Structure formats: structure tokens, C-alpha cells
Amino acid sequence: MSRKSEKPFWDPDELKAQLQTAVLGKRLIVFNRITSTNDFLKRLARRGAEAGTLVLADQQTAGRGRLGRQWQSPPNVGLWLSFLVRPELPLELIGALPLTIAVVVAESLSAICGEIFSVKWPNDILWRQRKICGILCEAQIAPMENSPQQNYIVTGIGINVNQQTNDFSPEWRTRAVSLAMLAERPFDRQKVFVELVQRLDENLFENLREYIPLLLSRWRSFCPELGKRIRLHYLRENVTGVFEDIGAAGELILRMSDGQRRIFSAGEVSIAK
Ligand code: BTN
């Protein structure tokens, strides 16, 4: 929670006044500093918070990424936010949600800076092979017949907005990029936030079930690795094959050299040498 003596870095009321959303951000919580917006929102979700609740922080002290990694979230330069979805979707479609969110974020970033972004399965967003945004979806899903009101998906989005190369840790300097670096000008984080939230609201809260196949086909058009030979690192195993397609639940379908197909729901993709 932001300390009482500190003014919030953004005024939540001012931000809310700029949002014309139906669901997302109706409840908006802003922190100067927090451990992780995902961790905070998961606690709220378990206590019954409403779908669309949105948490934004200027800095995270324990930001988390996929596959147990850390996510660097320094103050003044990024957008670190999480939002709550309580999807009334069949289980087999819930896996597609992280990919659909990546499409919406990639399209928002293009609208903001005029550049084209790509996605790396399942939901990294890259500019010329450098990561600009990471997405972490964490879900508690019970079968529809067992108290679906307790279901939640907390989606955390981290966008590098105004960092310069030296703001990234040495291991990330050649692999990460910010909007400011690619456009060679700083961005107003408030404007980036409003554009993003507006688009997420339009795409994810109504008719999602009908939208998912459409969003998945848009995802395919953003993914340069599709149809190529890739290496998938999964559970200490490296598997090589042709990235044939994604399934209806966003799974990665790999065609092995012996012609067999293998289907993965997690892992890290790289281009095979
Ligand atoms: C990844 O690429 O590994 C996912 C990174 C997700 C980072 C965001 S920042 C806001 C939210 N809170 C977290 O602790 N993580 C996500």
C-alpha cells in the first residue's frame, strides 16, 4: 500500500475520469510501490473482488515473470499493472486467454507508437526480437458446476515505457527494449495506460467466447516463428520441431522430425539453429 505520507504517483480519480470503459478499471487501485500487483490482486480475487478490478503500480519490489523468473519493475519508467477476469468460459478455452491478451496489447502498442510488434508464444511481445512487454496470467479455475464465482484469472502486464539501455540489468540490455528506445522519445505513461485499458476492456469483457477464435487468428499473424523450426525448452527438456500451429486453447503444436505431433501448454520458444 502506498505510504500515507507519499502522494500517489498518479491520481486514481484523474485516471478513472479518462477511462471510458464498461468493466475494466471501475475499481482502480494505484500504488507508488508494492511487492507485486499480481500477488495483491490475487488476494483481492480470493476475497471476492469484482471482475475488472485493476491494480497499477509505479514500482514493484518483487515483480514476477513467467516460469518463476523475476521481473524488473523500477519506478518512473514502466507500466506494471494487473487486472481481474472472472471468465464464464469452458475450461478448454481458458488457456487461450493469455494469447488473446497478448494480441490486444500488441495492437495497443502499435496504435501508441506506430511500430509493428510480434508475439512469441505464448504471450511475450517483442520489437525486432527484443522484449518490450511480458504477461503473466495466474488462474484459479474450478469446473463450472463448482462455485464458478470463485474462479479468477489475474493477468499481470509489464510494459517497458521509458527505460534507456542502461536502466536494464546487464543480462537484459541486448534483449529488452522500451517504447522510448524504439521511438527515440519519451512517452506519457498515463496515455499509454489509458489506450491499453480501453482496448482490453473492449476486447475481453463482452462476447469473449465468440471473440477468442478471432483473436487467435490475429495472434497467428503476429507470430513469426509459426511454420518454422523451433526449439522449445520445457521442464529441463529441449525439444526441436516445426511450430505447426496453436490449438483452440492456445497450446503449441509441434511437428517432430518423425512426423509425430506433440502438444505443449508451457515452455520457452527459441528459433532452432
Ligand atoms: C514475463 O514475461 O515473464 C511476464 C512478466 C509479467 C510482469 C508483470 S508486471 C505486473 C504484474 N505483476 C507481477 O509481479 N508481474 C506482472
Short mmCIF file of C-alpha atoms and ligand atoms in Angstrom, two decimals:
data_model
loop_
_atom_site.label_atom_id
_atom_site.label_comp_id
_atom_site.label_asym_id
_atom_site.label_seq_id
_atom_site.Cartn_x
_atom_site.Cartn_y
_atom_site.Cartn_z
CA MET A 1 0.00 0.00 0.00
CA SER A 2 1.35 3.47 -0.73
CA ARG A 3 2.56 5.12 2.45
CA LYS A 4 0.29 7.79 3.89
CA SER A 5 2.95 10.48 3.63
CA GLU A 6 3.53 9.80 -0.07
CA LYS A 7 1.31 11.23 -2.77
CA PRO A 8 0.31 8.59 -5.30
CA PHE A 9 2.38 8.95 -8.48
CA TRP A 10 -0.90 9.14 -10.37
CA ASP A 11 -4.21 10.30 -9.10
CA PRO A 12 -6.62 7.34 -9.44
CA ASP A 13 -9.62 9.66 -9.80
CA GLU A 14 -7.96 11.58 -12.61
CA LEU A 15 -7.06 8.32 -14.32
CA LYS A 16 -10.57 6.95 -13.93
CA ALA A 17 -12.03 10.12 -15.40
CA GLN A 18 -10.05 9.43 -18.57
CA LEU A 19 -11.23 5.85 -18.91
CA GLN A 20 -14.41 5.21 -20.81
CA THR A 21 -14.58 1.54 -20.01
CA ALA A 22 -17.56 -0.69 -19.34
CA VAL A 23 -15.86 -3.03 -16.85
CA LEU A 24 -12.11 -2.65 -16.63
CA GLY A 25 -10.89 -0.16 -14.06
CA LYS A 26 -14.28 0.56 -12.49
CA ARG A 27 -12.32 -0.23 -9.38
CA LEU A 28 -8.80 1.11 -9.77
CA ILE A 29 -6.12 0.85 -7.10
CA VAL A 30 -2.86 2.74 -7.57
CA PHE A 31 0.34 2.17 -5.60
CA ASN A 32 3.59 4.01 -5.55
CA ARG A 33 5.32 0.83 -4.50
CA ILE A 34 4.15 -2.71 -3.96
CA THR A 35 5.71 -6.17 -3.97
CA SER A 36 3.75 -7.42 -6.98
CA THR A 37 0.45 -6.21 -8.42
CA ASN A 38 -0.41 -9.83 -9.29
CA ASP A 39 0.09 -11.00 -5.70
CA PHE A 40 -2.01 -8.15 -4.34
CA LEU A 41 -4.82 -8.71 -6.82
CA LYS A 42 -4.89 -12.47 -6.23
CA ARG A 43 -5.56 -11.78 -2.56
CA LEU A 44 -8.42 -9.44 -3.52
CA ALA A 45 -9.75 -12.01 -6.00
CA ARG A 46 -9.93 -14.69 -3.30
CA ARG A 47 -11.90 -12.27 -1.16
CA GLY A 48 -14.48 -11.77 -3.91
CA ALA A 49 -13.29 -8.66 -5.77
CA GLU A 50 -15.25 -7.86 -8.89
CA ALA A 51 -14.20 -8.65 -12.44
CA GLY A 52 -12.45 -5.67 -13.95
CA THR A 53 -10.64 -4.66 -10.76
CA LEU A 54 -7.37 -3.08 -11.85
CA VAL A 55 -4.17 -2.54 -9.87
CA LEU A 56 -1.40 -0.27 -11.08
CA ALA A 57 1.98 0.44 -9.50
CA ASP A 58 4.84 2.78 -10.24
CA GLN A 59 7.32 0.29 -8.79
CA GLN A 60 7.29 -3.38 -7.82
CA THR A 61 9.83 -4.69 -5.35
CA ALA A 62 9.13 -8.37 -6.10
CA GLY A 63 7.74 -8.31 -9.63
CA ARG A 64 7.35 -11.80 -11.03
CA GLY A 65 7.58 -13.18 -14.54
CA ARG A 66 6.65 -16.47 -16.18
CA LEU A 67 8.40 -19.71 -15.26
CA GLY A 68 9.36 -18.41 -11.82
CA ARG A 69 11.50 -15.56 -13.12
CA GLN A 70 11.93 -12.09 -11.64
CA TRP A 71 10.51 -9.09 -13.44
CA GLN A 72 12.46 -5.86 -13.06
CA SER A 73 9.97 -3.12 -12.21
CA PRO A 74 11.81 0.10 -11.29
CA PRO A 75 9.96 3.38 -10.59
CA ASN A 76 9.20 6.14 -13.16
CA VAL A 77 9.76 4.13 -16.32
CA GLY A 78 7.23 1.36 -16.81
CA LEU A 79 3.64 0.27 -16.59
CA TRP A 80 3.16 -2.52 -14.07
CA LEU A 81 -0.47 -3.49 -13.79
CA SER A 82 -2.79 -6.41 -13.12
CA PHE A 83 -6.48 -6.90 -13.78
CA LEU A 84 -9.08 -9.43 -12.79
CA VAL A 85 -11.23 -11.51 -15.12
CA ARG A 86 -13.86 -13.96 -13.94
CA PRO A 87 -14.45 -15.77 -17.19
CA GLU A 88 -17.55 -17.78 -17.79
CA LEU A 89 -15.76 -19.88 -20.31
CA PRO A 90 -15.40 -23.60 -20.75
CA LEU A 91 -12.13 -24.83 -19.25
CA GLU A 92 -10.74 -25.73 -22.65
CA LEU A 93 -10.91 -22.09 -23.78
CA ILE A 94 -9.38 -20.52 -20.71
CA GLY A 95 -5.90 -21.50 -21.87
CA ALA A 96 -6.40 -19.26 -24.91
CA LEU A 97 -6.85 -16.16 -22.82
CA PRO A 98 -3.13 -15.31 -22.32
CA LEU A 99 -2.64 -15.33 -26.09
CA THR A 100 -5.68 -13.19 -26.77
CA ILE A 101 -4.46 -10.66 -24.23
CA ALA A 102 -1.08 -10.52 -25.99
CA VAL A 103 -2.84 -9.67 -29.27
CA VAL A 104 -4.72 -6.81 -27.67
CA VAL A 105 -1.57 -5.46 -26.00
CA ALA A 106 0.46 -5.71 -29.23
CA GLU A 107 -2.27 -3.84 -31.12
CA SER A 108 -2.44 -1.16 -28.42
CA LEU A 109 1.31 -0.63 -28.54
CA SER A 110 1.16 -0.28 -32.33
CA ALA A 111 -1.60 2.31 -32.00
CA ILE A 112 0.52 4.21 -29.48
CA CYS A 113 3.80 4.38 -31.39
CA GLY A 114 3.09 3.30 -34.98
CA GLU A 115 5.51 0.37 -34.88
CA ILE A 116 4.74 -3.28 -35.60
CA PHE A 117 5.27 -5.78 -32.79
CA SER A 118 5.45 -9.54 -32.81
CA VAL A 119 4.37 -12.13 -30.28
CA LYS A 120 6.42 -15.03 -29.03
CA TRP A 121 4.42 -17.99 -27.78
CA PRO A 122 2.60 -17.84 -25.53
CA ASN A 123 2.47 -14.13 -24.83
CA ASP A 124 5.75 -12.21 -24.95
CA ILE A 125 5.63 -9.05 -27.03
CA LEU A 126 8.74 -8.21 -28.99
CA TRP A 127 10.07 -5.48 -31.21
CA ARG A 128 12.81 -6.72 -33.54
CA GLN A 129 13.42 -9.72 -31.27
CA ARG A 130 13.67 -7.58 -28.14
CA LYS A 131 11.17 -7.88 -25.37
CA ILE A 132 9.01 -4.86 -24.67
CA CYS A 133 6.23 -6.46 -22.69
CA GLY A 134 5.66 -9.57 -20.59
CA ILE A 135 2.34 -11.01 -19.49
CA LEU A 136 1.74 -13.29 -16.53
CA CYS A 137 -1.68 -14.94 -16.20
CA GLU A 138 -2.42 -16.73 -12.96
CA ALA A 139 -5.69 -18.59 -12.61
CA GLN A 140 -7.84 -20.43 -10.17
CA ILE A 141 -10.43 -22.30 -12.14
CA ALA A 142 -12.87 -24.86 -10.83
CA PRO A 143 -15.27 -26.75 -13.11
CA MET A 144 -18.28 -24.58 -13.97
CA GLU A 145 -20.64 -26.58 -11.77
CA ASN A 146 -18.48 -25.98 -8.64
CA SER A 147 -18.80 -22.39 -7.48
CA PRO A 148 -17.64 -20.61 -10.66
CA GLN A 149 -17.98 -17.30 -8.78
CA GLN A 150 -14.67 -18.16 -7.10
CA ASN A 151 -12.89 -18.54 -10.40
CA TYR A 152 -10.41 -15.92 -11.35
CA ILE A 153 -7.71 -15.08 -13.80
CA VAL A 154 -5.31 -12.40 -12.69
CA THR A 155 -3.39 -11.02 -15.65
CA GLY A 156 -0.26 -9.01 -14.98
CA ILE A 157 1.17 -6.87 -17.73
CA GLY A 158 4.60 -5.27 -17.61
CA ILE A 159 5.44 -2.75 -20.33
CA ASN A 160 8.81 -1.09 -20.72
CA VAL A 161 7.92 2.51 -21.48
CA ASN A 162 10.69 4.98 -20.76
CA GLN A 163 13.79 2.94 -19.91
CA GLN A 164 17.09 3.54 -21.65
CA THR A 165 19.53 0.69 -22.29
CA ASN A 166 21.43 1.20 -19.06
CA ASP A 167 18.26 1.01 -16.99
CA PHE A 168 18.09 -2.72 -17.77
CA SER A 169 20.25 -5.23 -15.94
CA PRO A 170 23.31 -6.37 -17.97
CA GLU A 171 21.68 -9.67 -18.95
CA TRP A 172 18.68 -7.80 -20.40
CA ARG A 173 20.49 -4.94 -22.16
CA THR A 174 20.63 -6.64 -25.53
CA ARG A 175 17.32 -8.46 -25.15
CA ALA A 176 14.94 -5.77 -23.89
CA VAL A 177 13.64 -2.54 -25.34
CA SER A 178 11.28 0.23 -24.28
CA LEU A 179 8.85 2.39 -26.24
CA ALA A 180 11.18 5.36 -25.66
CA MET A 181 14.17 3.48 -27.08
CA LEU A 182 12.45 2.38 -30.26
CA ALA A 183 10.75 5.73 -30.94
CA GLU A 184 13.63 7.86 -29.62
CA ARG A 185 11.30 9.96 -27.50
CA PRO A 186 9.72 9.62 -24.07
CA PHE A 187 6.10 8.57 -23.68
CA ASP A 188 3.43 9.79 -21.29
CA ARG A 189 2.75 6.64 -19.26
CA GLN A 190 -0.72 7.86 -18.40
CA LYS A 191 -1.66 7.99 -22.10
CA VAL A 192 -0.20 4.54 -22.72
CA PHE A 193 -2.19 3.22 -19.77
CA VAL A 194 -5.47 4.73 -20.99
CA GLU A 195 -5.07 3.40 -24.56
CA LEU A 196 -4.23 -0.08 -23.30
CA VAL A 197 -7.00 -0.33 -20.73
CA GLN A 198 -9.57 0.96 -23.19
CA ARG A 199 -8.68 -1.75 -25.72
CA LEU A 200 -8.53 -4.53 -23.14
CA ASP A 201 -11.97 -3.51 -21.94
CA GLU A 202 -13.41 -3.55 -25.47
CA ASN A 203 -11.99 -6.97 -26.32
CA LEU A 204 -12.07 -9.06 -23.18
CA PHE A 205 -15.23 -8.50 -21.24
CA GLU A 206 -18.08 -8.96 -23.68
CA ASN A 207 -18.68 -11.82 -26.09
CA LEU A 208 -15.27 -13.22 -25.23
CA ARG A 209 -16.26 -16.75 -26.17
CA GLU A 210 -17.09 -15.62 -29.72
CA TYR A 211 -14.03 -13.37 -29.90
CA ILE A 212 -11.45 -15.98 -28.91
CA PRO A 213 -11.14 -17.77 -32.29
CA LEU A 214 -10.89 -14.38 -33.98
CA LEU A 215 -8.22 -13.16 -31.58
CA LEU A 216 -6.29 -16.42 -32.01
CA SER A 217 -6.19 -15.96 -35.76
CA ARG A 218 -4.90 -12.43 -35.19
CA TRP A 219 -2.29 -13.95 -32.83
CA ARG A 220 -1.08 -16.20 -35.67
CA SER A 221 -0.47 -13.17 -37.86
CA PHE A 222 1.76 -11.66 -35.16
CA CYS A 223 3.93 -14.76 -34.67
CA PRO A 224 7.00 -15.01 -36.95
CA GLU A 225 8.01 -18.43 -35.56
CA LEU A 226 4.86 -20.12 -36.82
CA GLY A 227 5.76 -22.68 -39.51
CA LYS A 228 9.46 -22.51 -38.61
CA ARG A 229 11.74 -24.98 -36.87
CA ILE A 230 11.88 -24.02 -33.23
CA ARG A 231 13.35 -25.25 -30.01
CA LEU A 232 11.07 -25.48 -27.02
CA HIS A 233 12.61 -25.57 -23.59
CA TYR A 234 10.18 -27.23 -21.23
CA LEU A 235 10.81 -28.82 -17.84
CA ARG A 236 14.58 -29.20 -18.42
CA GLU A 237 13.90 -30.77 -21.80
CA ASN A 238 14.78 -29.22 -25.17
CA VAL A 239 12.51 -30.33 -27.95
CA THR A 240 13.01 -29.37 -31.59
CA GLY A 241 10.39 -29.44 -34.29
CA VAL A 242 8.27 -27.34 -36.62
CA PHE A 243 5.88 -24.96 -34.88
CA GLU A 244 2.84 -26.15 -36.78
CA ASP A 245 0.03 -24.23 -35.15
CA ILE A 246 -1.66 -23.23 -31.93
CA GLY A 247 -4.65 -25.16 -30.64
CA ALA A 248 -8.06 -23.81 -29.60
CA ALA A 249 -6.75 -23.40 -26.04
CA GLY A 250 -3.56 -21.67 -27.15
CA GLU A 251 -1.39 -24.80 -26.92
CA LEU A 252 1.75 -25.01 -29.03
CA ILE A 253 1.57 -27.81 -31.61
CA LEU A 254 4.98 -29.11 -32.61
CA ARG A 255 5.60 -31.46 -35.55
CA MET A 256 8.57 -33.66 -34.68
CA SER A 257 11.05 -34.99 -37.26
CA ASP A 258 9.45 -38.45 -37.03
CA GLY A 259 6.14 -36.90 -38.11
CA GLN A 260 4.55 -37.16 -34.66
CA ARG A 261 2.80 -34.15 -33.17
CA ARG A 262 3.44 -33.04 -29.62
CA ILE A 263 1.29 -30.52 -27.81
CA PHE A 264 2.65 -28.18 -25.13
CA SER A 265 0.90 -25.83 -22.77
CA ALA A 266 4.05 -24.19 -21.35
CA GLY A 267 7.68 -23.59 -22.23
CA GLU A 268 10.12 -21.16 -23.78
CA VAL A 269 10.45 -20.89 -27.56
CA SER A 270 13.59 -20.08 -29.50
CA ILE A 271 14.49 -20.47 -33.18
CA ALA A 272 16.29 -23.79 -33.78
CA LYS A 273 19.85 -23.46 -35.03
C1 BTN B 1 7.09 -12.47 -18.23
O1 BTN B 1 7.38 -12.05 -19.36
O2 BTN B 1 7.78 -13.34 -17.70
C2 BTN B 1 5.87 -11.92 -17.53
C3 BTN B 1 6.14 -10.63 -16.85
C4 BTN B 1 4.92 -10.04 -16.16
C5 BTN B 1 5.23 -8.80 -15.37
C6 BTN B 1 4.01 -8.15 -14.80
S1 BTN B 1 4.34 -6.55 -14.14
C7 BTN B 1 2.77 -6.51 -13.38
C8 BTN B 1 2.48 -7.90 -12.87
N1 BTN B 1 2.99 -8.09 -11.52
C9 BTN B 1 3.97 -9.01 -11.49
O3 BTN B 1 4.57 -9.37 -10.46
N2 BTN B 1 4.19 -9.48 -12.71
C10 BTN B 1 3.30 -8.91 -13.69
#
